[in-house]
Amino acid sequence: RSPMGGSGRRTIIGSSHGWLVTADARSELHLLNPATGEQVALPSVATIEQVSPVLDREGNLERYDLSLHGDDPQPYGVDELRGVLYLKAVLSCDPALGDCTVVLIHNPYRDLSFARVGDDKWHWIPSAPREPPRYSDCIFGDDGALYAMDLLGGMYRYAIEGSCATRDMIFKETSPFVAYNGYLSKTSCGSVLQIWRVKRKTRGEQEEMHTVDIEVYMADIEKQQIVRVRTLGDYALFIGHNYTCCLSTQDYPRLLRNHVYFTDDDEYWLIDSKDNRRDVGILNLEDLSATDVVSPQPWLNWPIPVWITPSFNKIHK
């Protein structure tokens, strides 16, 4: 029996260190290692700051209300909430190797919440009093801190202590427009990369989404400016619902140098168009040509495709 519990029962919202972060039919989150079959329940969705469970007269869960800043809460079905609430999840490390923190990027406004594996609740990271930053991606640094990028390219460092996180803005917003398909990564030598993905929707019998360009910039934290990276050299990038990573093709010689491996992660396209073609492929940054990972791809529709590096470590040995 599949540990996913059937293709219609789980959605995938993240992939890190060999583990998937999945949401079940009650919008509850679980860690799943597809290589070993191990699963770990994460804190209940009802403990997320903006979510309130609503019970019927018999005390059974009827729906969830999602609070919006300054507006009336919006009601969602128990199964429906997961498609609206969760945008991406990343892990600080392999849960089998020690203290692991899970970070969610979630709605209503691309907020951040975190929990350690074994915690009983999610901890919301409040934003500044001004308009929320609205995050597009986040990664963990070598110093153990969380680094998050907003939709305008601004970057923030969060030091997580206990149930709180202190924020420092480390890089100013540089994008002249809001970009929903932005990613954050680091090279093995420590360079910070901002990756911006350009998509185009095609018309026909069935609408299709295609990645047509990927722009890579190096963020110079000291000078507070970005520099266009025309070639990745001996590196390859992986973007999508996975933990955004930049890998050396010298360490992994079967990867294509100066290529970006991408999967579909569009916030609305994934849920509203489950039967459509998924935007999955490999983009050559030299000439912007894209090729399929495999062809044809009838099995890629649902659950959503995601990159994963298998881990055979077990929590319970």
Short mmCIF file of C-alpha atoms in Angstrom, two decimals:
data_model
loop_
_atom_site.label_atom_id
_atom_site.label_comp_id
_atom_site.label_asym_id
_atom_site.label_seq_id
_atom_site.Cartn_x
_atom_site.Cartn_y
_atom_site.Cartn_z
CA ARG A 1 0.00 0.00 0.00
CA SER A 2 1.32 3.45 -0.89
CA PRO A 3 2.41 5.53 2.13
CA MET A 4 0.72 8.47 0.40
CA GLY A 5 -2.59 6.77 1.13
CA GLY A 6 -3.76 7.06 -2.48
CA SER A 7 -3.11 9.85 -4.98
CA GLY A 8 -6.25 11.73 -4.04
CA ARG A 9 -5.69 11.80 -0.29
CA ARG A 10 -2.44 13.71 0.12
CA THR A 11 -1.07 16.88 -1.37
CA ILE A 12 2.64 17.66 -1.33
CA ILE A 13 3.79 21.06 -0.12
CA GLY A 14 7.50 20.51 0.38
CA SER A 15 10.54 18.29 -0.08
CA SER A 16 13.70 18.59 2.01
CA HIS A 17 16.54 16.25 3.01
CA GLY A 18 14.78 13.17 1.63
CA TRP A 19 11.43 13.86 3.31
CA LEU A 20 8.12 15.07 1.88
CA VAL A 21 5.77 17.39 3.72
CA THR A 22 2.23 16.26 2.92
CA ALA A 23 -1.29 17.42 3.79
CA ASP A 24 -4.01 14.82 4.29
CA ALA A 25 -7.75 14.98 3.62
CA ARG A 26 -8.30 16.80 6.94
CA SER A 27 -5.63 19.39 6.03
CA GLU A 28 -3.29 17.97 8.68
CA LEU A 29 0.45 17.90 7.92
CA HIS A 30 2.76 14.90 8.00
CA LEU A 31 6.40 14.23 7.24
CA LEU A 32 6.88 11.24 4.96
CA ASN A 33 10.07 9.49 3.94
CA PRO A 34 9.12 7.66 0.72
CA ALA A 35 12.33 5.61 0.80
CA THR A 36 11.70 4.09 4.25
CA GLY A 37 7.93 4.57 4.61
CA GLU A 38 8.32 6.39 7.92
CA GLN A 39 5.77 9.08 8.75
CA VAL A 40 5.70 11.72 11.46
CA ALA A 41 2.65 13.83 12.33
CA LEU A 42 3.25 17.57 12.61
CA PRO A 43 1.28 19.92 14.89
CA SER A 44 -2.40 20.30 14.06
CA VAL A 45 -3.50 22.83 11.47
CA ALA A 46 -5.86 24.19 14.16
CA THR A 47 -2.79 25.59 16.00
CA ILE A 48 -1.80 27.86 13.11
CA GLU A 49 -2.45 31.43 14.23
CA GLN A 50 -4.88 32.34 11.44
CA VAL A 51 -6.89 29.08 11.51
CA SER A 52 -9.90 28.42 13.74
CA PRO A 53 -11.75 25.07 13.81
CA VAL A 54 -15.56 25.26 13.76
CA LEU A 55 -17.52 22.39 15.33
CA ASP A 56 -21.08 21.26 14.68
CA ARG A 57 -23.67 20.66 17.41
CA GLU A 58 -22.33 17.17 18.06
CA GLY A 59 -18.82 18.48 18.55
CA ASN A 60 -17.49 17.18 15.25
CA LEU A 61 -15.21 19.25 13.07
CA GLU A 62 -17.37 20.98 10.48
CA ARG A 63 -14.99 23.45 8.80
CA TYR A 64 -12.12 25.83 9.33
CA ASP A 65 -12.20 29.62 9.34
CA LEU A 66 -9.17 31.40 7.92
CA SER A 67 -8.66 34.86 9.43
CA LEU A 68 -7.67 37.71 7.15
CA HIS A 69 -5.95 40.84 8.42
CA GLY A 70 -8.75 43.30 9.16
CA ASP A 71 -11.42 41.36 7.23
CA ASP A 72 -14.03 38.76 8.13
CA PRO A 73 -12.75 35.18 8.36
CA GLN A 74 -13.31 32.99 5.31
CA PRO A 75 -14.83 29.50 5.79
CA TYR A 76 -13.24 26.45 4.16
CA GLY A 77 -14.13 22.79 4.18
CA VAL A 78 -11.92 20.42 6.14
CA ASP A 79 -10.39 19.05 2.93
CA GLU A 80 -10.53 22.37 1.08
CA LEU A 81 -8.33 24.34 3.47
CA ARG A 82 -5.06 22.62 2.52
CA GLY A 83 -5.34 23.89 -1.07
CA VAL A 84 -5.72 27.47 0.11
CA LEU A 85 -3.53 27.63 3.21
CA TYR A 86 -0.24 25.87 2.40
CA LEU A 87 2.23 27.29 -0.12
CA LYS A 88 5.58 25.70 0.74
CA ALA A 89 7.37 23.90 3.56
CA VAL A 90 11.10 23.49 4.22
CA LEU A 91 13.07 21.51 6.79
CA SER A 92 16.23 22.56 8.59
CA CYS A 93 17.73 19.04 8.41
CA ASP A 94 16.95 15.36 8.08
CA PRO A 95 14.54 14.63 11.00
CA ALA A 96 16.28 11.31 11.54
CA LEU A 97 19.54 13.04 12.39
CA GLY A 98 18.45 15.35 15.17
CA ASP A 99 16.60 18.53 16.08
CA CYS A 100 14.57 19.45 12.99
CA THR A 101 12.56 22.62 12.42
CA VAL A 102 9.79 22.81 9.82
CA VAL A 103 8.93 26.21 8.34
CA LEU A 104 5.70 26.93 6.48
CA ILE A 105 5.00 29.68 3.99
CA HIS A 106 1.24 29.96 4.18
CA ASN A 107 -1.75 32.17 3.55
CA PRO A 108 -3.59 34.45 4.13
CA TYR A 109 -0.64 36.65 3.14
CA ARG A 110 2.36 34.36 2.60
CA ASP A 111 3.14 34.37 6.31
CA LEU A 112 5.78 32.30 8.09
CA SER A 113 5.16 29.77 10.86
CA PHE A 114 7.50 27.18 12.31
CA ALA A 115 7.48 24.11 14.55
CA ARG A 116 10.06 21.61 15.68
CA VAL A 117 9.37 17.96 15.05
CA GLY A 118 7.65 16.84 18.25
CA ASP A 119 6.10 20.23 19.08
CA ASP A 120 2.36 20.44 19.79
CA LYS A 121 1.69 23.74 17.98
CA TRP A 122 2.81 26.04 15.17
CA HIS A 123 4.52 29.32 16.06
CA TRP A 124 3.58 32.26 13.87
CA ILE A 125 6.30 34.79 13.03
CA PRO A 126 4.54 38.18 13.10
CA SER A 127 5.59 40.69 10.47
CA ALA A 128 6.31 44.37 10.95
CA PRO A 129 3.34 46.70 11.54
CA ARG A 130 3.47 47.78 7.91
CA GLU A 131 2.20 45.60 5.07
CA PRO A 132 3.32 41.96 5.49
CA PRO A 133 6.48 41.04 3.49
CA ARG A 134 4.72 38.15 1.66
CA TYR A 135 7.44 35.56 1.32
CA SER A 136 8.24 33.54 -1.79
CA ASP A 137 10.96 31.19 -0.51
CA CYS A 138 13.20 30.42 2.45
CA ILE A 139 16.28 28.37 3.28
CA PHE A 140 18.36 27.59 6.35
CA GLY A 141 21.87 28.99 6.53
CA ASP A 142 25.03 27.34 7.79
CA ASP A 143 24.59 29.39 10.97
CA GLY A 144 21.27 27.66 11.68
CA ALA A 145 19.24 30.81 11.02
CA LEU A 146 16.32 31.00 8.61
CA TYR A 147 16.70 33.21 5.55
CA ALA A 148 13.53 34.30 3.75
CA MET A 149 12.96 36.29 0.55
CA ASP A 150 9.85 38.33 -0.14
CA LEU A 151 8.08 38.94 -3.46
CA LEU A 152 10.18 42.06 -4.15
CA GLY A 153 13.56 40.45 -3.49
CA GLY A 154 14.00 41.70 0.08
CA MET A 155 15.77 39.19 2.33
CA TYR A 156 15.42 38.65 6.06
CA ARG A 157 17.37 36.66 8.61
CA TYR A 158 15.41 34.99 11.41
CA ALA A 159 17.13 33.67 14.52
CA ILE A 160 14.76 31.07 15.99
CA GLU A 161 14.90 30.67 19.77
CA GLY A 162 12.26 28.60 21.53
CA SER A 163 8.85 29.70 20.28
CA CYS A 164 10.06 33.09 19.01
CA ALA A 165 12.06 34.40 16.07
CA THR A 166 13.89 37.72 15.82
CA ARG A 167 14.09 39.36 12.42
CA ASP A 168 16.78 41.42 10.70
CA MET A 169 16.39 42.76 7.18
CA ILE A 170 19.70 41.94 5.49
CA PHE A 171 18.95 42.88 1.89
CA LYS A 172 16.76 45.62 0.50
CA GLU A 173 13.93 45.02 -1.97
CA THR A 174 15.35 45.25 -5.49
CA SER A 175 12.58 44.05 -7.81
CA PRO A 176 10.45 46.77 -9.48
CA PHE A 177 7.47 44.40 -9.58
CA VAL A 178 5.90 41.66 -7.48
CA ALA A 179 7.22 38.26 -8.57
CA TYR A 180 5.41 35.19 -7.26
CA ASN A 181 7.88 32.72 -8.75
CA GLY A 182 11.02 33.70 -6.88
CA TYR A 183 13.50 31.36 -5.20
CA LEU A 184 16.42 31.68 -2.80
CA SER A 185 19.51 29.48 -2.74
CA LYS A 186 23.20 29.35 -1.86
CA THR A 187 26.14 27.89 -3.72
CA SER A 188 28.67 25.63 -2.03
CA CYS A 189 31.07 28.58 -1.82
CA GLY A 190 28.49 30.71 0.02
CA SER A 191 27.17 32.97 -2.75
CA VAL A 192 23.51 33.92 -2.26
CA LEU A 193 21.36 33.48 -5.35
CA GLN A 194 17.98 34.95 -6.22
CA ILE A 195 16.19 33.04 -8.98
CA TRP A 196 13.26 34.53 -10.89
CA ARG A 197 11.11 32.30 -13.10
CA VAL A 198 9.14 33.59 -16.10
CA LYS A 199 6.13 31.59 -17.24
CA ARG A 200 3.77 31.85 -20.18
CA LYS A 201 0.29 30.41 -20.50
CA THR A 202 -0.62 28.92 -23.87
CA ARG A 203 -4.15 28.69 -25.28
CA GLY A 204 -5.73 25.77 -27.07
CA GLU A 205 -7.94 22.81 -26.28
CA GLN A 206 -6.36 22.84 -22.84
CA GLU A 207 -4.42 25.70 -21.27
CA GLU A 208 -0.80 24.93 -20.53
CA MET A 209 1.81 26.70 -18.43
CA HIS A 210 5.38 26.81 -19.74
CA THR A 211 8.57 28.15 -18.18
CA VAL A 212 10.21 30.32 -20.85
CA ASP A 213 13.01 32.00 -18.91
CA ILE A 214 14.84 31.80 -15.62
CA GLU A 215 16.93 34.74 -14.44
CA VAL A 216 19.61 34.19 -11.81
CA TYR A 217 21.13 36.98 -9.73
CA MET A 218 23.84 36.99 -7.09
CA ALA A 219 22.94 39.12 -4.09
CA ASP A 220 25.85 41.18 -2.80
CA ILE A 221 24.79 41.66 0.82
CA GLU A 222 27.61 44.13 1.59
CA LYS A 223 26.89 46.42 -1.40
CA GLN A 224 23.12 45.84 -1.24
CA GLN A 225 22.83 45.14 -4.95
CA ILE A 226 22.16 42.24 -7.27
CA VAL A 227 24.37 41.15 -10.15
CA ARG A 228 22.99 39.16 -13.09
CA VAL A 229 24.52 35.71 -13.37
CA ARG A 230 24.70 34.81 -17.05
CA THR A 231 25.99 31.29 -16.49
CA LEU A 232 25.96 28.87 -13.57
CA GLY A 233 29.22 27.32 -14.74
CA ASP A 234 29.58 23.91 -13.17
CA TYR A 235 26.41 24.25 -11.09
CA ALA A 236 22.82 23.08 -11.58
CA LEU A 237 19.73 24.48 -9.86
CA PHE A 238 16.63 22.66 -8.61
CA ILE A 239 13.48 24.75 -8.10
CA GLY A 240 9.84 23.99 -7.31
CA HIS A 241 8.16 22.79 -4.13
CA ASN A 242 11.50 21.32 -3.09
CA TYR A 243 14.10 22.99 -0.91
CA THR A 244 15.77 25.21 -3.51
CA CYS A 245 19.27 23.90 -4.04
CA CYS A 246 22.34 24.62 -6.12
CA LEU A 247 24.49 21.54 -6.73
CA SER A 248 27.95 21.15 -8.20
CA THR A 249 28.00 19.02 -11.35
CA GLN A 250 31.53 18.02 -10.41
CA ASP A 251 30.12 16.37 -7.29
CA TYR A 252 27.13 15.02 -9.25
CA PRO A 253 28.49 14.40 -12.75
CA ARG A 254 25.21 13.07 -14.18
CA LEU A 255 23.62 16.50 -13.72
CA LEU A 256 23.78 18.99 -16.59
CA ARG A 257 25.96 22.02 -15.92
CA ASN A 258 24.37 25.46 -16.35
CA HIS A 259 20.88 23.95 -16.32
CA VAL A 260 17.85 24.52 -14.11
CA TYR A 261 15.65 21.57 -13.17
CA PHE A 262 12.13 22.85 -12.48
CA THR A 263 8.76 21.50 -11.37
CA ASP A 264 5.34 23.11 -11.30
CA ASP A 265 4.60 25.10 -8.15
CA ASP A 266 2.18 27.80 -9.25
CA GLU A 267 -0.05 28.72 -6.31
CA TYR A 268 -3.36 28.73 -8.20
CA TRP A 269 -2.59 26.61 -11.26
CA LEU A 270 -1.84 23.49 -9.19
CA ILE A 271 -5.16 23.36 -7.37
CA ASP A 272 -7.51 24.82 -10.00
CA SER A 273 -6.10 22.79 -12.91
CA LYS A 274 -5.34 19.35 -11.49
CA ASP A 275 -5.79 17.57 -14.82
CA ASN A 276 -3.63 19.94 -16.87
CA ARG A 277 -0.12 19.36 -18.10
CA ARG A 278 2.48 20.04 -15.41
CA ASP A 279 5.27 22.49 -16.11
CA VAL A 280 8.20 20.15 -15.48
CA GLY A 281 11.50 20.13 -17.32
CA ILE A 282 15.15 21.10 -17.61
CA LEU A 283 16.08 24.56 -18.88
CA ASN A 284 19.43 25.27 -20.53
CA LEU A 285 20.46 28.75 -19.41
CA GLU A 286 22.72 29.17 -22.42
CA ASP A 287 19.96 29.19 -25.05
CA LEU A 288 16.80 28.95 -22.86
CA SER A 289 15.80 25.67 -24.49
CA ALA A 290 13.73 23.35 -22.33
CA THR A 291 13.51 19.57 -22.46
CA ASP A 292 11.25 17.07 -20.70
CA VAL A 293 12.63 15.00 -17.87
CA VAL A 294 10.81 12.06 -19.42
CA SER A 295 8.27 11.92 -22.23
CA PRO A 296 5.35 11.46 -22.22
CA GLN A 297 4.36 12.56 -18.70
CA PRO A 298 0.79 11.33 -18.05
CA TRP A 299 1.64 10.40 -14.44
CA LEU A 300 2.80 13.88 -13.44
CA ASN A 301 -0.59 15.51 -12.89
CA TRP A 302 -1.42 14.64 -9.29
CA PRO A 303 -0.03 14.61 -6.65
CA ILE A 304 2.15 17.46 -7.82
CA PRO A 305 5.65 16.52 -9.03
CA VAL A 306 8.52 17.38 -6.74
CA TRP A 307 12.29 16.83 -6.67
CA ILE A 308 13.57 14.64 -3.87
CA THR A 309 16.94 13.24 -2.84
CA PRO A 310 16.27 9.88 -1.12
CA SER A 311 17.34 9.44 2.49
CA PHE A 312 17.53 6.00 4.05
CA ASN A 313 18.01 7.29 7.60
CA LYS A 314 15.34 6.18 10.06
CA ILE A 315 14.02 7.99 13.10
CA HIS A 316 12.96 4.76 14.78
CA LYS A 317 15.79 2.28 14.26
#
